[in-house]
Coordinates of C-alpha atoms in Angstrom, one line a residue:
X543 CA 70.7 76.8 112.1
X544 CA 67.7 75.8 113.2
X545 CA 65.9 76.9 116.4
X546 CA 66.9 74.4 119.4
X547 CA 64.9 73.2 122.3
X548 CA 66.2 74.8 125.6
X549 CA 67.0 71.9 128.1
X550 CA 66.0 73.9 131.1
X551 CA 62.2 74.6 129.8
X552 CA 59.5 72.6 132.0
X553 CA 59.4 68.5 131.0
X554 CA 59.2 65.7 132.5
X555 CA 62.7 64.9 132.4
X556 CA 64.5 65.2 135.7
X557 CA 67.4 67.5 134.8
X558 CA 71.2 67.0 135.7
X559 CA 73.1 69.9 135.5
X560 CA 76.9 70.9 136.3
X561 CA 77.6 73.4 138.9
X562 CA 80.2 75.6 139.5
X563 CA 83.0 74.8 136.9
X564 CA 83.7 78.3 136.4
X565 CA 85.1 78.8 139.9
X566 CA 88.7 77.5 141.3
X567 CA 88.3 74.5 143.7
X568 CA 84.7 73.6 141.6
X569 CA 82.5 73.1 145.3
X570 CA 85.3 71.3 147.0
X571 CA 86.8 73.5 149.3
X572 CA 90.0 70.7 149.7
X573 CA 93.8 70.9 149.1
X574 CA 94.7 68.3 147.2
X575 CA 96.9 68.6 144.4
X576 CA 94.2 67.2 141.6
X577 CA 91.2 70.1 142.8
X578 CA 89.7 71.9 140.0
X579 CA 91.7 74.7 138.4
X580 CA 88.5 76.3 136.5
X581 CA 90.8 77.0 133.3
X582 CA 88.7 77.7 129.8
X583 CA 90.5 74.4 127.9
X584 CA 88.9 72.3 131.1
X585 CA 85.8 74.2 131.0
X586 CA 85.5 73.8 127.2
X587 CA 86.4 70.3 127.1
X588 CA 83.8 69.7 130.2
X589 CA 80.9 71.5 128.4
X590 CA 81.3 69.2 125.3
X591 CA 81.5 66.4 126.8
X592 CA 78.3 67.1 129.5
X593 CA 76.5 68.0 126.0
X594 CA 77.4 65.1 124.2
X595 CA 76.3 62.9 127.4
X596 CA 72.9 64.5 127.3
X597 CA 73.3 66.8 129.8
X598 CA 70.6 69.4 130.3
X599 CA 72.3 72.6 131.7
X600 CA 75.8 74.2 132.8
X601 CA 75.2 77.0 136.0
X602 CA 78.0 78.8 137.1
X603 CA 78.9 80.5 140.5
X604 CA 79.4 84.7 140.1
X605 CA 82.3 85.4 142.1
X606 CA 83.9 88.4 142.6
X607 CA 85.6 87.7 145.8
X608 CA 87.0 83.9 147.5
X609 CA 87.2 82.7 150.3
X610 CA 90.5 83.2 151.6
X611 CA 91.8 79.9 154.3
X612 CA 95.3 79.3 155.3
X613 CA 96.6 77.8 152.4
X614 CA 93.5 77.5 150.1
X615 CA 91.8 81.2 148.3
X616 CA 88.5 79.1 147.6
X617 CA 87.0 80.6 144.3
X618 CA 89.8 82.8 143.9
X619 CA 90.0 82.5 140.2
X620 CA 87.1 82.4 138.0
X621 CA 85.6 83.1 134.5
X622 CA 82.8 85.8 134.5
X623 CA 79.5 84.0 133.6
X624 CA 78.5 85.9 130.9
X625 CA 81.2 86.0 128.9
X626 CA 82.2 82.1 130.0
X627 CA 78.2 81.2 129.0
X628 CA 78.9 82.9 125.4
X629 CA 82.3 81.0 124.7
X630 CA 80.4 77.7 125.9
X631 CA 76.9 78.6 123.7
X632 CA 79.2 79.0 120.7
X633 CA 80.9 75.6 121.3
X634 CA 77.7 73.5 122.2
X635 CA 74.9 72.4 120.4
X636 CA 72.1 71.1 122.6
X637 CA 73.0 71.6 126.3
X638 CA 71.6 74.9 127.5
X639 CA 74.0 77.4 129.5
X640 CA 73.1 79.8 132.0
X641 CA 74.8 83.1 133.1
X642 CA 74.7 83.7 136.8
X643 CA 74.3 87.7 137.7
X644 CA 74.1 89.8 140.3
X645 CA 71.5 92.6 140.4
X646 CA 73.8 95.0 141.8
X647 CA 76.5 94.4 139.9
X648 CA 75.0 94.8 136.9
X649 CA 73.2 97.1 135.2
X650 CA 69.6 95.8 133.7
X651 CA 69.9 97.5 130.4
X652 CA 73.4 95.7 129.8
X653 CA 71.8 92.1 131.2
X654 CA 69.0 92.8 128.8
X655 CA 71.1 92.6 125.5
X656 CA 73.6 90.8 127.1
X657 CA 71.3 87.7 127.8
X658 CA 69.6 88.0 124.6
X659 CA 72.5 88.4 123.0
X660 CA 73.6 84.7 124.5
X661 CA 70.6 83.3 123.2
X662 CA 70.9 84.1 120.1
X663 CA 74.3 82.6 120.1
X664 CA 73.0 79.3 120.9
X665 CA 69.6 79.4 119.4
X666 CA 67.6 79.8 122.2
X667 CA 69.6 77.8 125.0
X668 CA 70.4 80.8 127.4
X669 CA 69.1 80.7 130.9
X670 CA 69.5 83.7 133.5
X671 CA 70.8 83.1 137.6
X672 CA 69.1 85.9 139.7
X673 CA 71.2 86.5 142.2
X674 CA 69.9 89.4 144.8
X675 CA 73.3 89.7 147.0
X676 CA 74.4 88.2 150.0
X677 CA 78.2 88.0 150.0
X678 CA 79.0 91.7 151.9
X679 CA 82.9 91.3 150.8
X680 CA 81.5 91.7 147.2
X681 CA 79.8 94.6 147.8
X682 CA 82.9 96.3 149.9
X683 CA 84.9 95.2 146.8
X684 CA 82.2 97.2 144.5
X685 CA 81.9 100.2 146.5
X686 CA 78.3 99.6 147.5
X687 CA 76.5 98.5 150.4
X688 CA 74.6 95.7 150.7
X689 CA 71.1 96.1 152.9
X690 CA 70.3 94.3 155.5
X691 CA 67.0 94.2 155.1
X692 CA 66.1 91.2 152.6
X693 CA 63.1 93.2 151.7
X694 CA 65.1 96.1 149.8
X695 CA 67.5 93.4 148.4
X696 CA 64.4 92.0 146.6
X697 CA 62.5 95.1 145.7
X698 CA 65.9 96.2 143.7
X699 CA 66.0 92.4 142.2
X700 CA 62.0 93.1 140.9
X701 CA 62.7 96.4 139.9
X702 CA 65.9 95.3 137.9
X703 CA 63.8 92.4 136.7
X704 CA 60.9 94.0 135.7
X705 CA 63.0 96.8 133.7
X706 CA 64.8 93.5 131.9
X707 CA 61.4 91.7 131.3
X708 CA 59.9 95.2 129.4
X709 CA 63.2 95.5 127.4
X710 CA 62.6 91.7 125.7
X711 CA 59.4 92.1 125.0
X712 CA 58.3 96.0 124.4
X713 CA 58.6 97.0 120.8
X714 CA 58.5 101.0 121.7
X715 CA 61.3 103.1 123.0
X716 CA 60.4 103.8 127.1
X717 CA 60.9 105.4 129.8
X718 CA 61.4 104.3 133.3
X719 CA 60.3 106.3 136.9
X720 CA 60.8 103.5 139.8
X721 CA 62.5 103.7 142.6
X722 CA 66.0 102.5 142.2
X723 CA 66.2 103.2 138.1
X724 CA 65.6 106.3 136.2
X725 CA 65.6 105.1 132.3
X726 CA 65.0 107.7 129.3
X727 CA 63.9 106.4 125.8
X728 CA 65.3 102.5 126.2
X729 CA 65.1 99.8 124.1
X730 CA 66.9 96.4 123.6
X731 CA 67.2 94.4 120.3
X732 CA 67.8 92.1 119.4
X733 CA 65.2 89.9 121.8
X734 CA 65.6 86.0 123.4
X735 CA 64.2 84.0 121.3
X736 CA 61.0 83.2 122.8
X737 CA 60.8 86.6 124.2
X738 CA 62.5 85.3 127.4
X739 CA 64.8 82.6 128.7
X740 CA 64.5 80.3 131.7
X741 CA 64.9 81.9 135.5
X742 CA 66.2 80.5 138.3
X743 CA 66.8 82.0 141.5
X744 CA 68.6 80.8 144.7
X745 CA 65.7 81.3 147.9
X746 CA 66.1 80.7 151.4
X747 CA 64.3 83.5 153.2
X748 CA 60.6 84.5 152.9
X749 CA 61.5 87.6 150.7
X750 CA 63.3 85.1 148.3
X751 CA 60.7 82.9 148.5
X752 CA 57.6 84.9 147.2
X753 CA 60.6 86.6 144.5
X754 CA 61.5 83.3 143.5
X755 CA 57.7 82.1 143.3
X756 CA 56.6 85.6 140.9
X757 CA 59.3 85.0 138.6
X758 CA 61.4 81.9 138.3
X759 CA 61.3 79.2 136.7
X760 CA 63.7 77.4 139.0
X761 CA 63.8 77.5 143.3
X762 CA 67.4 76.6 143.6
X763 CA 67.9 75.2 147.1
X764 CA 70.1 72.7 149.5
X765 CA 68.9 69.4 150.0
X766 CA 70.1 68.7 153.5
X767 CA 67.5 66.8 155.7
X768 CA 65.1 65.5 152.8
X769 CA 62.3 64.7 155.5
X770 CA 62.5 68.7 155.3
X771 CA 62.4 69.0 152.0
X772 CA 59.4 67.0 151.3
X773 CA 57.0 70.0 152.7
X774 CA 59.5 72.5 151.9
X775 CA 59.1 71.7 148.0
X776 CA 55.0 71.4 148.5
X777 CA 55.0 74.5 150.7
X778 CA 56.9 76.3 147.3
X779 CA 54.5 74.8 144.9
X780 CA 51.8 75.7 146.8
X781 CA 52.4 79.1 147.0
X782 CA 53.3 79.2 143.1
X783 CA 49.6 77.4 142.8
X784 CA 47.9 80.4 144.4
X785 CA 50.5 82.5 141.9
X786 CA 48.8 80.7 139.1
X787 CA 52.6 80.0 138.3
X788 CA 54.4 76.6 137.8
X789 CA 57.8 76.4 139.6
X790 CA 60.2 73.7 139.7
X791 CA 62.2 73.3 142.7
X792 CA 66.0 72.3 141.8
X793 CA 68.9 71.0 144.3
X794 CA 72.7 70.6 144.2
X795 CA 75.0 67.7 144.6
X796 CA 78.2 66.5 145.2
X797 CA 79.4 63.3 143.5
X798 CA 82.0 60.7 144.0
X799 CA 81.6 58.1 141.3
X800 CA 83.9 54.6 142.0
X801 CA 83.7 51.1 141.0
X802 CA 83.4 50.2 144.7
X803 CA 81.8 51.5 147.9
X804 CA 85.5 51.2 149.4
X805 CA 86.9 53.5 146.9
X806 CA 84.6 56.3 147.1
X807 CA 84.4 56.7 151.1
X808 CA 88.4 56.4 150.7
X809 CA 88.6 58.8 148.3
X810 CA 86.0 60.9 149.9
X811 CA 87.5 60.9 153.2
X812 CA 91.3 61.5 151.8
X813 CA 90.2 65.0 149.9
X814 CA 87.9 66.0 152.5
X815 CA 90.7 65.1 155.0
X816 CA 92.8 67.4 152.9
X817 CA 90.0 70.4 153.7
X818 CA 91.4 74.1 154.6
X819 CA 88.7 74.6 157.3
X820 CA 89.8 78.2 157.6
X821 CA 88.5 78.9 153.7
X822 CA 85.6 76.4 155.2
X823 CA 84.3 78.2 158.9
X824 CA 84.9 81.3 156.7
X825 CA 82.5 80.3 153.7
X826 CA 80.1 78.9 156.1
X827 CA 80.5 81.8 158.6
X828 CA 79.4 84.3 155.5
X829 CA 76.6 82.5 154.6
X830 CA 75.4 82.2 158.0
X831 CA 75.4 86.4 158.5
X832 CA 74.0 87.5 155.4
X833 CA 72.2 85.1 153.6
X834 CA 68.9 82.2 154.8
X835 CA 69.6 79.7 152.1
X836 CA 71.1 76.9 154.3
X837 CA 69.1 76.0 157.7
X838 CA 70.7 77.3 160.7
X839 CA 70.0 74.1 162.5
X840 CA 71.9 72.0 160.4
X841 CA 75.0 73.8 161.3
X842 CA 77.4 70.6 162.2
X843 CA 76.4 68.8 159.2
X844 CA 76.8 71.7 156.7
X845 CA 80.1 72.2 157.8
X846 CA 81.1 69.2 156.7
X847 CA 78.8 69.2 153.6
X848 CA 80.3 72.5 152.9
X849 CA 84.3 71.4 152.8
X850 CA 82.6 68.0 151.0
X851 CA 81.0 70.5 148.0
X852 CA 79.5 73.6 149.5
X853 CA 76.6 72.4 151.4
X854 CA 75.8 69.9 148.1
X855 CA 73.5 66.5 148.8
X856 CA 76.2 63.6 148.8
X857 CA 76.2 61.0 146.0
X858 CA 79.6 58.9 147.2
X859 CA 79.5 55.5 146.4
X860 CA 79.2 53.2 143.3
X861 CA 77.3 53.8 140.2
X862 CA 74.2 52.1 142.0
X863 CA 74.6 54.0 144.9
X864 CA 74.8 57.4 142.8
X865 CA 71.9 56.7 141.1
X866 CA 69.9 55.6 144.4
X867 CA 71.1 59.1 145.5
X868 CA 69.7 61.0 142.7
X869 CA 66.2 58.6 142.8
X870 CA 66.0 59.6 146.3
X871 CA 66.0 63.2 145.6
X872 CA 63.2 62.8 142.5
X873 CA 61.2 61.0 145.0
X874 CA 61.4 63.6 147.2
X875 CA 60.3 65.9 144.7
X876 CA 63.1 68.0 143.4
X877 CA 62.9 68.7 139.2
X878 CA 65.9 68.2 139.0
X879 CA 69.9 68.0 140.6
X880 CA 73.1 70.0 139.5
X881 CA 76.6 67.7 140.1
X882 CA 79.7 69.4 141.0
X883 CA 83.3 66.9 141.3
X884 CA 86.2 67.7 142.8
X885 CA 88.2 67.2 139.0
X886 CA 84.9 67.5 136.8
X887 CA 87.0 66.5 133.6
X888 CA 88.9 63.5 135.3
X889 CA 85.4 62.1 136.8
X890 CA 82.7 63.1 134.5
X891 CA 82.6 60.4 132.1
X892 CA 82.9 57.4 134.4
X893 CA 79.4 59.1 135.8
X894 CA 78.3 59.8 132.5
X895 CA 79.4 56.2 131.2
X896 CA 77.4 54.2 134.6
X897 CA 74.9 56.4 136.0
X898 CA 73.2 57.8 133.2
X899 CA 72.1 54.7 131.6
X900 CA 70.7 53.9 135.2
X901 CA 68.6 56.5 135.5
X902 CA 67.0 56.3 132.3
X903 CA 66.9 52.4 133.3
X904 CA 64.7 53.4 136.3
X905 CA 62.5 56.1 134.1
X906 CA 64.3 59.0 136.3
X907 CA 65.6 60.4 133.0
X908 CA 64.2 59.9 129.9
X909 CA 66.6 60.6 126.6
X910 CA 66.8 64.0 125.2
X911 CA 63.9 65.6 124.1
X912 CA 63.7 66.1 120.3

């Protein structure tokens, strides 16, 4: 088979990806009876049928712990990313995957061959999720601590990082003296195919920021006030000028796709009336103590956006109205969107069927690369 192109590697394409169809309840954090149930048939059958659409990538959420409400145990279930990315790499054929990872969690030397062993399952489509740690539950469940300090939490993620980059592309057996890891005579083979795979990395505070700017490919962030995000995307990309980098910054949305305006806000409003808001102030309250992704400002309106599809950019409305949605973020300058939906299997190819050829209508989304 021959080498693929990876999807997630810098174009002018603006990318669509799926978010979060590993984890129970998708990003909707709602009680109706039709949420997502995260299973591998509906995850499978998903994956195919974003790949066939054209698709670019599939990111998954690393859970470890949910968020428990009064009826609902948001992300309760859910397939590890790794082992969910190789299943999916294996079953795909142009749509690239990417496992999601904690640094603490998980040791570098593992991720090393773990990572490269996933792209050479899909021929170079594998992509890697930095995740530094924020979720102190998590850590509790793992034994560890997690430091307040974002400063530590992102010297361990460089450390782990760097250790991971020397692995995929040294040749020689080496050892390792840093400050978190002591390594004697590693090595990983085999390598990713291009000696590494696309990065992204979640950012909100200025730690994340400069971590996100040295090594990603990808600034994953919310899109909530897009007057906002206009100088927060130029302030990024200014900084990865001065790096002598190119970064991309990336956003997440929540869709509801209907033939009429009426039948999305109804729909909208029934699920999101059907919310546990227990699971929801407690999702929002953790995010709001240990991490600086969302902006503290916002809090009424996240609230909301977070029972809607965790803090994702709304795209309710008809096909028109979706795809106005997703112009509006290109124009503000975001590379690219990921799409979560409250039944991704149920609602997927009505958006695949009428936005898609609207957006490559409008020259947001040119068809696949060759």
């Amino acid at each position: 088979m021959a080498e693929l192109p990876n999807l997630m590697l810098p174009s002018d394409r603006f990318k669509l990806g799926i978010f979060s169809a590993n984890c129970s309840g998708g990003m909707s954090i709602t009680k109706v009876p039709e949420r997502w149930q995260a299973t591998w048939d509906d995850n499978l059958k998903l994956a195919q049928m974003a790949d066939a659409a054209g698709i670019d990538f599939l990111l998954p959420v690393a859970r470890w712990i949910g968020f428990k409400g009064e009826e609902v145990d948001f992300m309760k279930s859910v397939l590890e990313t790794t082992t969910w990315a190789a299943g999916l790499l294996a079953s795909t054929k142009d749509i690239a995957v990417i496992s999601t990872i904690h640094t603490a969690m998980n040791h570098p030397v593992t991720v090393a061959k773990q990572v490269a062993t996933l792209d050479q399952i899909g021929h170079g489509r594998a992509g890697i999720n930095v995740v530094a740690g924020w979720f102190k539950p998590e850590y509790e469940a793992f034994g560890i601590e997690l430091p307040n300090e974002h400063t530590v939490r992102y010297a361990y993620a460089q450390e782990w990082l760097d250790i991971i980059q020397k692995l995929w592309t040294s040749e020689e057996r080496f050892d390792w003296d840093g400050t978190y890891f002591k390594l004697k005579d590693v090595h990983s083979d085999p390598k990713p195919y291009r000696g590494g795979v696309p990065i992204l990395n979640a950012a909100g505070s200025k730690e994340g920021r400069g971590f996100a700017v040295k090594n990603a490919n990808y600034l994953f962030t919310p899109a909530i006030d897009l007057e906002r995000s206009v100088g927060e995307i130029q302030q990024i990309k200014g900084l990865a000028d001065e790096a002598k980098r190119k970064v991309d910054v990336v956003t997440f949305s929540h869709c509801v796709c209907r033939p009429t305006k009426q039948e999305a806000r109804d729909y909208y409003k029934y699920y999101v009336g059907e919310s546990d808001w227990a699971a929801v102030d407690y999702a929002v309250g953790m995010q709001f103590a240990t991490a600086q992704s969302f902006p503290h400002d916002l809090l009424a309106m996240i609230r909301e956006r977070f029972a809607a599809g965790h803090g994702g950019f709304p795209l309710i409305g008809t096909p028109e109205q979706v795809a106005d949605g997703i112009e509006q973020l290109y124009k503000t300058g975001f590379a690219g969107t990921t799409l979560s939906f409250v039944n991704y299997v149920d609602e997927f190819p009505y958006f695949a069927e009428t936005v898609l050829p609207l957006l490559e209508k409008r020259g947001i989304r040119s068809v696949r690369p060759a």
